[in-house]
XYZ file of C-alpha atoms in Angstrom:
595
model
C -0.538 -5.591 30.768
C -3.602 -4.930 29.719
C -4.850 -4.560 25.820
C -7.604 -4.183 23.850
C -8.441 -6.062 20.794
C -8.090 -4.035 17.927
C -11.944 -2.900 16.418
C -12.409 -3.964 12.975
C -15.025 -1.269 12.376
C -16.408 -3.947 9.911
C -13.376 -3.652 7.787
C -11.773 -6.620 8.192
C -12.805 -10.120 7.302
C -14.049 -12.485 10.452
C -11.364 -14.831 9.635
C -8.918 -11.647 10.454
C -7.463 -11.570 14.028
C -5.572 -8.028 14.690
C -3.032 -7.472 17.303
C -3.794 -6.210 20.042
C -3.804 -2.442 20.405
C -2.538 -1.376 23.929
C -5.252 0.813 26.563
C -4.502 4.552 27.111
C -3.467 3.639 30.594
C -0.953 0.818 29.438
C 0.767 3.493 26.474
C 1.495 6.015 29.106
C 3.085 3.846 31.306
C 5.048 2.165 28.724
C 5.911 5.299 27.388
C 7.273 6.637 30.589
C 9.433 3.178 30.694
C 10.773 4.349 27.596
C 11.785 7.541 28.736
C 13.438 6.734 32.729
C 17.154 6.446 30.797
C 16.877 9.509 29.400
C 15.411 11.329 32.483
C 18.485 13.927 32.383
C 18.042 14.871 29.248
C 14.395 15.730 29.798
C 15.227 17.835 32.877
C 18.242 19.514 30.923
C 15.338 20.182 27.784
C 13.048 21.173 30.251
C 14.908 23.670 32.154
C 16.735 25.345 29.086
C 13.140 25.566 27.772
C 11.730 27.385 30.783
C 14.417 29.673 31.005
C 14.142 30.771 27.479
C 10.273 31.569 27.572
C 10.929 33.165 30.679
C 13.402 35.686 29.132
C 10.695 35.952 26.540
C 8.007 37.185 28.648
C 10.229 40.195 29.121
C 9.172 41.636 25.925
C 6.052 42.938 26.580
C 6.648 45.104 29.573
C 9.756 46.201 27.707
C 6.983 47.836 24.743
C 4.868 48.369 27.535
C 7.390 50.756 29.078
C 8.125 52.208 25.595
C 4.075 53.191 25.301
C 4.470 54.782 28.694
C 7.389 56.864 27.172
C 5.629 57.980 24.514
C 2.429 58.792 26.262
C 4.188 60.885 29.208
C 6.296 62.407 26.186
C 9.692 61.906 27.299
C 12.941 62.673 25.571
C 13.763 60.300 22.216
C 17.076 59.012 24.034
C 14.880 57.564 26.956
C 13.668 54.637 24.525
C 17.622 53.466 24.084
C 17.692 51.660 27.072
C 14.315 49.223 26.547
C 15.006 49.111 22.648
C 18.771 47.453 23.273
C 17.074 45.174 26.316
C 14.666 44.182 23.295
C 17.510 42.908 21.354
C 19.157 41.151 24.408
C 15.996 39.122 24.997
C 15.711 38.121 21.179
C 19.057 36.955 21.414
C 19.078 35.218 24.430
C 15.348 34.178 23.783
C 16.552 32.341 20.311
C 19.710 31.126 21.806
C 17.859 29.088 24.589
C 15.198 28.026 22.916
C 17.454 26.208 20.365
C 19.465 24.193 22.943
C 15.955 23.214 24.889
C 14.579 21.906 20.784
C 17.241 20.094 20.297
C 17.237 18.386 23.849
C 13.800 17.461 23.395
C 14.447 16.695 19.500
C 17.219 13.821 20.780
C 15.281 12.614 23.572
C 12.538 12.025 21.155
C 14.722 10.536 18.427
C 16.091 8.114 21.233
C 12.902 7.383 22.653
C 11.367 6.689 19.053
C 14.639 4.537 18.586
C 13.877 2.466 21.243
C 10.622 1.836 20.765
C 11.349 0.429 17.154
C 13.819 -1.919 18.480
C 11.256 -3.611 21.036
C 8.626 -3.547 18.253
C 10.950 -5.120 15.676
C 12.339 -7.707 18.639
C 9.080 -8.860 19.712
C 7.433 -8.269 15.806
C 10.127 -11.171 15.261
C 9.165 -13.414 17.585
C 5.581 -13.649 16.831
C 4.269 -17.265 15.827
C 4.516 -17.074 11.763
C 0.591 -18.492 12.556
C -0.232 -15.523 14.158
C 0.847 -13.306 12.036
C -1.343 -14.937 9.339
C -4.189 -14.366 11.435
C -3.604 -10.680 11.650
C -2.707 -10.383 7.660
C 0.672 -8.330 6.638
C -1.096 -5.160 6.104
C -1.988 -5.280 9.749
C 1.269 -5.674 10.777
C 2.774 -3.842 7.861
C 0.517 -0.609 8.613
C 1.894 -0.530 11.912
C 5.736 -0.770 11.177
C 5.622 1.861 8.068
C 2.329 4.248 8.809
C 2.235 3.898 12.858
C 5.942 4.572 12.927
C 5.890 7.547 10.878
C 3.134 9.412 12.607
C 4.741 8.642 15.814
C 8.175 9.799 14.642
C 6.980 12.813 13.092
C 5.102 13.994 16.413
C 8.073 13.484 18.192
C 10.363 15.711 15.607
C 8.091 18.112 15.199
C 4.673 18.255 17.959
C 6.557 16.956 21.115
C 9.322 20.001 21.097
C 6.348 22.845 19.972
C 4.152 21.006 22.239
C 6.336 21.361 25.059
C 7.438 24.768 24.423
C 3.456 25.829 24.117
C 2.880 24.571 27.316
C 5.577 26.358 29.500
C 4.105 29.803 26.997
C 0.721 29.396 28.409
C 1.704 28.549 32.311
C 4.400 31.286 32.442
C 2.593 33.850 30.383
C -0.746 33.439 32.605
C 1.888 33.692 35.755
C 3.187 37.116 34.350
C -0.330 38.298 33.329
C -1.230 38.178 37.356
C 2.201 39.982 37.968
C 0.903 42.664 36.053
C -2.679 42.519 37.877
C -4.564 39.909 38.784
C -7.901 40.873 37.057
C -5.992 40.669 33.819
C -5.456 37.228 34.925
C -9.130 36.546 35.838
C -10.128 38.217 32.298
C -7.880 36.456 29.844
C -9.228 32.836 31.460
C -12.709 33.605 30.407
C -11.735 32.086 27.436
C -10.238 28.758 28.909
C -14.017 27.353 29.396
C -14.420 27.450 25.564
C -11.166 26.287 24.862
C -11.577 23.290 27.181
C -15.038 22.027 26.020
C -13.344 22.244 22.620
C -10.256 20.120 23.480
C -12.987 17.977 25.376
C -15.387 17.828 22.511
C -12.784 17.476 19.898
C -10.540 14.382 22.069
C -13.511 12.220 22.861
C -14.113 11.949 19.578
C -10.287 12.147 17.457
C -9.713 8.879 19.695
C -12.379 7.183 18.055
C -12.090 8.236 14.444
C -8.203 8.059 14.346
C -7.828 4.436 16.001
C -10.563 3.354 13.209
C -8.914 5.074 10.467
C -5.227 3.581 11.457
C -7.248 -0.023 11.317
C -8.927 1.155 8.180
C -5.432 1.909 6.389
C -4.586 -1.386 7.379
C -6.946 -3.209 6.194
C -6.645 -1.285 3.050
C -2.616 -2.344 2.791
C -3.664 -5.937 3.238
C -6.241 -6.054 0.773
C -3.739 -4.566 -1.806
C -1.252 -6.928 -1.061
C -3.216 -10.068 -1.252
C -4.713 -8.525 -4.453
C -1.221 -7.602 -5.967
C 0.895 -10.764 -4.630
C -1.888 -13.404 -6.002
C -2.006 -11.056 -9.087
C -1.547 -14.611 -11.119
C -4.534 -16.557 -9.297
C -6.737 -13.660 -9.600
C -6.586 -13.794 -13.320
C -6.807 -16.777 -13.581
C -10.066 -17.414 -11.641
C -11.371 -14.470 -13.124
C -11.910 -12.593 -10.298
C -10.640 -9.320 -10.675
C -14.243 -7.916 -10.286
C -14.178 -9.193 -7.109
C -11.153 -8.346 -5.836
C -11.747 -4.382 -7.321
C -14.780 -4.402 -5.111
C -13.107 -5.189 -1.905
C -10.027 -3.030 -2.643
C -12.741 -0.465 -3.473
C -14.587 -0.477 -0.353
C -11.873 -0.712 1.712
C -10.500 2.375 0.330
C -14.162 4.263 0.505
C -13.728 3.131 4.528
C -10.656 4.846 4.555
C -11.369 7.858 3.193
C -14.548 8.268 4.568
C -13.097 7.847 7.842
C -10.490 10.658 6.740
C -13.332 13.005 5.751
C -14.482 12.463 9.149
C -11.306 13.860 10.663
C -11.020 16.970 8.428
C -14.501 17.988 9.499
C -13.213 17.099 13.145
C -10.296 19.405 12.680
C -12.552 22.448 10.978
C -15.223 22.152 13.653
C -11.801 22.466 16.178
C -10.658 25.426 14.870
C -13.953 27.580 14.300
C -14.376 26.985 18.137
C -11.093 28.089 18.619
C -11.828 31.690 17.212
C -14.678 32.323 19.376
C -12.311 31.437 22.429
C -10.019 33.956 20.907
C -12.614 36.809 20.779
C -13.941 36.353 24.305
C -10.675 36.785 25.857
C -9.661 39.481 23.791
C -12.623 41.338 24.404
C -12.082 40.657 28.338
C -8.744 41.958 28.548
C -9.398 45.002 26.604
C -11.954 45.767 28.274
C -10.700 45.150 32.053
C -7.261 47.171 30.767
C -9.876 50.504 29.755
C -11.731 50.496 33.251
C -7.836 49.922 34.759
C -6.748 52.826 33.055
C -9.598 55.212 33.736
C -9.292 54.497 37.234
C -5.864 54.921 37.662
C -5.091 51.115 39.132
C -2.664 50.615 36.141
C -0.561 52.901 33.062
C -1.179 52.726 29.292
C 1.744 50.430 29.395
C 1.010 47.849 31.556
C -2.266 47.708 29.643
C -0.699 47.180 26.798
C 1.564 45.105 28.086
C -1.301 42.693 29.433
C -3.445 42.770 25.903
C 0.320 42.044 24.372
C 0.105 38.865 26.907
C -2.857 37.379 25.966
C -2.170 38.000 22.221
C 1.015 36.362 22.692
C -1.011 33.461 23.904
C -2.885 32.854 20.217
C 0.152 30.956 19.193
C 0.738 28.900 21.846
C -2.501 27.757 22.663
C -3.707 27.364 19.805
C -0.465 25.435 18.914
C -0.737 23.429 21.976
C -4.396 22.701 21.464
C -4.206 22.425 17.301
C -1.123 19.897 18.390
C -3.997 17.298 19.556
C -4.834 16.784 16.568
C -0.920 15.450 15.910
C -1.279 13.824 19.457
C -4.476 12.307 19.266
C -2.920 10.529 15.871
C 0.171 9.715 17.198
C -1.010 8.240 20.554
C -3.424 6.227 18.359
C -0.089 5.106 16.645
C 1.861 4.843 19.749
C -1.359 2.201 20.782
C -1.047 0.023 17.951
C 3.193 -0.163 18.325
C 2.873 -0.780 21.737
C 0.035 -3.003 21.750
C 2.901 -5.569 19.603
C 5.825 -4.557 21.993
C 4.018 -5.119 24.926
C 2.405 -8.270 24.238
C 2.526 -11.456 26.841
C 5.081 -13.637 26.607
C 2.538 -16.652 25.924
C 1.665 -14.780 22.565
C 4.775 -14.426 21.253
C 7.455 -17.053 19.930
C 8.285 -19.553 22.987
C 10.744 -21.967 20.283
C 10.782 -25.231 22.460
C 11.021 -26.722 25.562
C 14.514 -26.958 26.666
C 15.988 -30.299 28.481
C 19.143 -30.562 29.913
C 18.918 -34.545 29.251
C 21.646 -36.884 28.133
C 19.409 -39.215 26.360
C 20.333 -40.043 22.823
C 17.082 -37.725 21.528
C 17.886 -34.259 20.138
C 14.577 -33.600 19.092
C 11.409 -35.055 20.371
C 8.173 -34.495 19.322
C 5.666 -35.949 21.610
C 1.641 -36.132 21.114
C 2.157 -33.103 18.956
C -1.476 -31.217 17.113
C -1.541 -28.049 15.549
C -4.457 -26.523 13.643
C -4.630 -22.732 11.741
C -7.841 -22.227 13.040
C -11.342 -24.278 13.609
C -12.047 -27.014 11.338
C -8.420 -26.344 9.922
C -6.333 -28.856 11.961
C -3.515 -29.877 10.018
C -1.709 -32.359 12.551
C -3.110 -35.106 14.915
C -1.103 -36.634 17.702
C 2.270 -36.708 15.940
C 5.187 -38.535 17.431
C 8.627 -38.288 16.420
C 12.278 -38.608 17.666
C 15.509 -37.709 15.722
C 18.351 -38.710 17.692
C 21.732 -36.770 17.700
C 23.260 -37.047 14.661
C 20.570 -38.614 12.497
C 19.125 -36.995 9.225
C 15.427 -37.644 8.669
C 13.669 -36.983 5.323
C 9.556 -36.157 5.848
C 7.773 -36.928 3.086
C 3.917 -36.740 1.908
C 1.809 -35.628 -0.613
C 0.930 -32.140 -0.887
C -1.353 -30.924 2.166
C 0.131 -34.123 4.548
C 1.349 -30.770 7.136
C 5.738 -31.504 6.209
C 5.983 -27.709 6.451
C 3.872 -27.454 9.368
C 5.498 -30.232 11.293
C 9.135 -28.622 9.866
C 8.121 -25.000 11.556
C 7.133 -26.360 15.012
C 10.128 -28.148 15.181
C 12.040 -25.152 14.127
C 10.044 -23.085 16.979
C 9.066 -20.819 14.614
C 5.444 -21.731 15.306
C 4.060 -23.224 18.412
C 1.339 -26.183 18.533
C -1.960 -25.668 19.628
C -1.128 -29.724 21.452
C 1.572 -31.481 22.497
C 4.871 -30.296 22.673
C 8.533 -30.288 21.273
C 11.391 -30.656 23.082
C 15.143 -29.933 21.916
C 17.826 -31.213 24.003
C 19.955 -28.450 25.452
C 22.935 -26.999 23.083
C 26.215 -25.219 23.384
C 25.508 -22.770 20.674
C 22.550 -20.210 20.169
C 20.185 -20.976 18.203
C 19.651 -24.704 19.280
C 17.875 -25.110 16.001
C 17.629 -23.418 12.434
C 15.222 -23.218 10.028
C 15.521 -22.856 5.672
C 13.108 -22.915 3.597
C 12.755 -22.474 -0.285
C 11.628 -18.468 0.308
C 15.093 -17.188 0.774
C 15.678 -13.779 1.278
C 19.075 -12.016 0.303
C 19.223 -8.867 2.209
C 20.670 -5.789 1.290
C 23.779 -4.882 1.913
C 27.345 -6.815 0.620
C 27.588 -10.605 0.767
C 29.669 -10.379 4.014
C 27.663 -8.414 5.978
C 24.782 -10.747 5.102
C 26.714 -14.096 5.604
C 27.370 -12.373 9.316
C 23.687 -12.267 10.000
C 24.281 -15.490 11.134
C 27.356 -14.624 13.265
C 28.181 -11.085 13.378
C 32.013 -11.727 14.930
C 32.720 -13.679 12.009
C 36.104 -13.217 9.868
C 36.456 -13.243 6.630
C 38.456 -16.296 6.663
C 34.817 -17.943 8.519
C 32.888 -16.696 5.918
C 35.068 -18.008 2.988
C 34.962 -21.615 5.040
C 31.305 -21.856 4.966
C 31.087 -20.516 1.275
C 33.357 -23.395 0.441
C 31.429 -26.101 2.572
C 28.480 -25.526 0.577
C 30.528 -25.344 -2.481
C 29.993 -21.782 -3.488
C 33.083 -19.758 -2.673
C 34.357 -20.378 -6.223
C 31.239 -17.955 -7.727
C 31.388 -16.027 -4.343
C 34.909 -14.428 -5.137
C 34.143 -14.542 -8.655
C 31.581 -11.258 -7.897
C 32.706 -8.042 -9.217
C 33.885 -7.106 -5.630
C 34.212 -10.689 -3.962
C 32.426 -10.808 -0.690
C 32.334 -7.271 -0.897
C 29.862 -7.190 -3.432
C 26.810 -5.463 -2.565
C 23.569 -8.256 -2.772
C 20.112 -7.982 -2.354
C 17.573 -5.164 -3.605
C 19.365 -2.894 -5.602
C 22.694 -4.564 -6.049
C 23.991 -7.642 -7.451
C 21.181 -10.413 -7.849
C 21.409 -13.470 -7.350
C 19.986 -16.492 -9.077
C 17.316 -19.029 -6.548
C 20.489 -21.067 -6.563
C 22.990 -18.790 -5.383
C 20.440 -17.156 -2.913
C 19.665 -20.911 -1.730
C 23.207 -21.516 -0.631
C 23.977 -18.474 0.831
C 21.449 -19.530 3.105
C 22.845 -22.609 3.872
C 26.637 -20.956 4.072
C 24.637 -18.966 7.024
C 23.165 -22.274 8.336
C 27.085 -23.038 8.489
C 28.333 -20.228 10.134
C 25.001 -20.317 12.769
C 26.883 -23.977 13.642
C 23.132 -24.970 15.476
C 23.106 -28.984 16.429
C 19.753 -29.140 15.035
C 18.598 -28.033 11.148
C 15.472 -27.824 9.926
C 15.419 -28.078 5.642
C 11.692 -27.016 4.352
C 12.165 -27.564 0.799
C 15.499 -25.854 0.535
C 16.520 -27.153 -2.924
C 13.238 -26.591 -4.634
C 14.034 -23.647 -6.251
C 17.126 -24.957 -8.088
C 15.206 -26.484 -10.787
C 16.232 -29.356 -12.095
C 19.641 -28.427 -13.836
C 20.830 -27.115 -10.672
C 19.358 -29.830 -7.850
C 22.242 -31.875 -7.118
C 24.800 -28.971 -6.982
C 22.251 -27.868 -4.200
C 22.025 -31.242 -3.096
C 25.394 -31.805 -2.020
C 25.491 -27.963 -0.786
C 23.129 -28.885 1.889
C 24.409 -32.127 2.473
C 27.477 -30.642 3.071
C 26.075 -28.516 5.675
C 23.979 -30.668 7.349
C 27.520 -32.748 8.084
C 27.606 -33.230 11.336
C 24.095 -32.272 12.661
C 20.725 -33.441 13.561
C 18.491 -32.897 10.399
C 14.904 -32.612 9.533
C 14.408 -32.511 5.709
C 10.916 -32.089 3.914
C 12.033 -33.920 1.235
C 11.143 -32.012 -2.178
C 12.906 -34.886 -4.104
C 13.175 -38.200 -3.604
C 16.769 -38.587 -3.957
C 16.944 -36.457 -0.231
C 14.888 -38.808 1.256
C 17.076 -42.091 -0.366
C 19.943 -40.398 1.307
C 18.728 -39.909 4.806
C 19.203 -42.646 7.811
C 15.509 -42.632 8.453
C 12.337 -41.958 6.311
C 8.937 -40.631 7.571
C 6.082 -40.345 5.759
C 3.047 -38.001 6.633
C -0.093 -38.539 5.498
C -3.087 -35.923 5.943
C -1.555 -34.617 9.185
C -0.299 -38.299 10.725
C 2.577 -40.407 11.065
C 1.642 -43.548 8.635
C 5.391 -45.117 8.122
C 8.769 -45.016 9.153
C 11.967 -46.837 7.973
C 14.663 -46.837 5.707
C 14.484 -46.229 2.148
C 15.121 -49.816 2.047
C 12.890 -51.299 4.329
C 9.844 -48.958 3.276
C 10.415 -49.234 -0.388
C 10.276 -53.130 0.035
C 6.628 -52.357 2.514
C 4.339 -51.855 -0.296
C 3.362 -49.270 1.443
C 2.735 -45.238 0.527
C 6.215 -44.430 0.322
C 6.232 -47.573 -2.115
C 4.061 -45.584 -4.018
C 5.694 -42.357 -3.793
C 8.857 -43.917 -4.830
C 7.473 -45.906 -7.759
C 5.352 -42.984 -9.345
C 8.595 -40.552 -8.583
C 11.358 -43.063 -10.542
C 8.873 -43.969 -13.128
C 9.279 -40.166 -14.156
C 12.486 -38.208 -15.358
C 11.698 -35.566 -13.129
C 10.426 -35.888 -9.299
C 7.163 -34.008 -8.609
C 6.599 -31.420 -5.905
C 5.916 -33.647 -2.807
């Protein structure tokens, strides 16, 4: 696969690293990949759609052959026969033409749907790292405006598209049927209209790919801007902030501008294209006619030909405009779809061993960029079974070390290995952001197992001790959750995530915090939810309170990205070392602080 790194245009920041926006040559093919199931349906489009333009080149010999009536003055009931044929063709012509559409509508729905799936699957496997390095209005820009450009091309510019196309060939086909120096006339015009798709493509591939960059970096300035509304304020700088959102969105619309005078330089070229072959035809039919070679009709038929072919052609050619943005859409989706399997999320290295180790983390470093290393050389085992609290100050890398060990991100040195499970995933990771999704509280307890019953679901709730305020819901599990339906308090949200840890059953769980949003009313309900699931399992906790960490067989502490201690609560408390003096400023307060 080959990809090109996506052009910041000097939009984005130099700390900003896109993904990767696939090469012309690399879209095509994958977009052919995505079509090969389908390959019946696009013959079955294709033919219905040939044979319905064909029928509909019949029209204008049939008005030909009326002029030719007229003009040799023939009886009135001489035009019955070509006036019902007329109506036949319509018929047939709209009849066709609807069945080939809505072939080439589905196989473009399907397509479309597949390609969201692969960029959704491998969007969802990216290293949460990466994805930091790109920003969420990259990725973001890609998922909401990339999509939609591509989806509306293929409702709307792929079936006109391809019925434009067979228009022009056939048309041109039954223009030399007529006579061939119609033929040669009408493509006196194709020289303009080629130097205008030519001068109009080389440079729509340019100003489209910037401007889908440009929107993105315009999405993720907003939502830095609106999601650290609270910091902004409070460093005072909103004039700062106003400026960047500002120029970003002068980039963008500049770079908009720049396509509408694209598109109005396309079209004035268009008309003189137009007029030349007009002209041509016209003229070729009136020397055709004086000499004899062909009838008032079959003149008329041919200038009826090339008229006919103002719609198409300039459909087909206008329709770059569409393709041109879509294909620099396409680019972008499959430039994520498409990427290497060393970019994306490789969770662990798997080992089939029977060692007591579930979890080792050998030699393991992992920075977020230069200068920015956040872990040196850790080493770490968790055998099977045991329950280890990390612990640290603020900044020591807990979450860091949590997420490799999780496999949501990889290290940049060293590696993690997770002995072999019977269950998929081998490990699971929650963390204090918990999302409820939408949708009722079964169907999003089953995220975690979709065969689930309701009887499974009811066991977990009641492992983590929530099933009594579960059924308690207006609708019990049937109670729709999430945006727009029933909310749910940090609490509640917290151990539905853990009732999916549950039903997920991995050997290994990874806790990042997970009872820090209870608050401290609520923090050893939450505490003996988790504990409750992690029964059983090998555990990781980034201990938010010290009470976790009393609890667990083994402590370790992290300081500023290393290993510095490792013991029981007992034997570390008793060490006079910095867990001594975690523990000692902790249970010198009421309430623990953020660790």
């Amino acid at each position: 696969m080959t990809t090109t790194p996506s052009a910041t245009s000097g939009i984005a920041d130099d700390s900003v690293e896109l993904l990767p926006i696939a090469t012309g040559a690399r879209t095509r093919a994958a977009l052919r990949t995505l079509i090969r199931p389908d390959r019946g349906r696009a013959i079955l489009g294709l033919g219905v759609l040939v044979g319905a333009t064909a029928v509909g080149l019949l029209v204008q010999p049939l008005l030909g052959r009326i002029v030719d009536i007229v003009a040799d003055g023939r009886p009135a009931d001489a035009l019955t026969l070509p006036v019902v044929l007329l109506l036949v063709v319509a018929v047939v012509q709209g009849v066709t033409t609807t069945l080939g559409l809505t072939q080439v509508a589905r196989l473009g729905e399907t397509v479309l749907a597949r390609l969201r799936e692969q960029f959704i699957e491998r969007a969802l496997q990216l290293p949460a790292d990466r994805l930091e390095r790109a920003g969420a209005g990259d990725l973001t820009a890609r998922v909401t405006g990339d999509v939609a450009r591509v989806a509306e091309a293929v409702r709307s510019a792929l079936p006109e598209m391809a019925r434009s196309v067979l228009a022009i060939v056939l048309t041109l086909g039954a223009m030399a049927l007529l006579d061939v120096r119609f033929l040669l006339a009408a493509l006196l015009a194709v020289p303009v209209q080629a130097l205008t798709a030519r001068w109009y493509v080389t440079r729509a591939v340019t100003v489209y790919a910037d401007q889908r960059v440009a929107n993105g970096a315009q999405q993720q300035q907003l939502l830095e801007t609106i999601g650290g509304a609270v910091t902004v304020r409070g460093h005072r700088l909103e004039e700062q902030h106003t400026e960047k959102s500002a120029a970003r969105s002068r980039r963008a619309v500049e770079l908009t501008m720049r396509s509408v005078h694209l598109v109005l330089g396309f079209y004035a070229r268009l008309h003189i294209a137009e007029y030349i072959g007009l002209a041509a035809v016209l003229v070729t039919g009136f020397f055709l006619v004086r000499d004899g070679s062909v009838s008032i009709g079959t003149a008329t038929a041919a200038a009826l030909y090339f008229h006919s072919l103002f719609g198409p052609v300039n459909a087909a050619l206008v329709l770059l405009d569409d393709a041109q943005s879509a294909a620099a859409g396409l680019a972008r989706l499959v430039g994520v779809t498409d990427l290497k399997e060393s970019a994306v999320r490789l969770p662990h290295q798997r080992t089939g061993s029977t060692s007591e180790a579930a979890v080792t983390v050998d030699a393991v470093s992992h920075a977020y960029g230069p200068g920015r290393t956040v872990l040196h050389e850790v080493a770490l085992t968790l055998r099977a079974g045991e329950h280890v609290a990390l612990v640290g100050t603020s900044g020591a890398g807990k979450s860091t070390l949590a997420r490799l060990v999780a496999g949501v991100q990889q290290p940049t040195g060293g590696t993690v290995s997770v002995a072999e499970g019977k269950t998929a995933p081998s490990v699971v990771l929650v963390t204090q952001e918990v999302h409820v999704f939408t949708g009722t509280l079964a169907d999003d307890l089953r995220l975690a197992r979709p065969d689930a019953t309701d009887a499974d679901l009811r066991t977990a709730l009641a492992t983590v001790h929530a099933l009594e305020w579960a059924e308690a819901l207006p609708e019990g599990l049937a109670t729709v959750v999430g945006e727009g339906g029933h909310r749910l308090d940090p609490a509640r949200a917290q151990q539905l995530a853990l009732a999916r840890l549950v039903l997920a059953d991995p050997p290994v769980a990874v806790l990042d915090e997970a009872t820090a949003e209870a608050g401290s009313a609520g923090a050893r309900t939450l505490e003996r939810s988790a504990e409750a699931a992690l029964a059983g399992r090998t555990a990781l906790v980034v201990a938010h309170r010290l009470t976790q960490a009393v609890a667990a067989d083994r402590i370790v502490v992290l300081e500023a990205g290393r290993v510095v201690e490792s013991g029981t609560h007992d034997e570390l408390r008793t060490a006079d070392g910095p867990y001594a003096a975690l523990w000692h400023a902790w249970s010198g307060s009421r309430a623990a602080p953020h660790l």
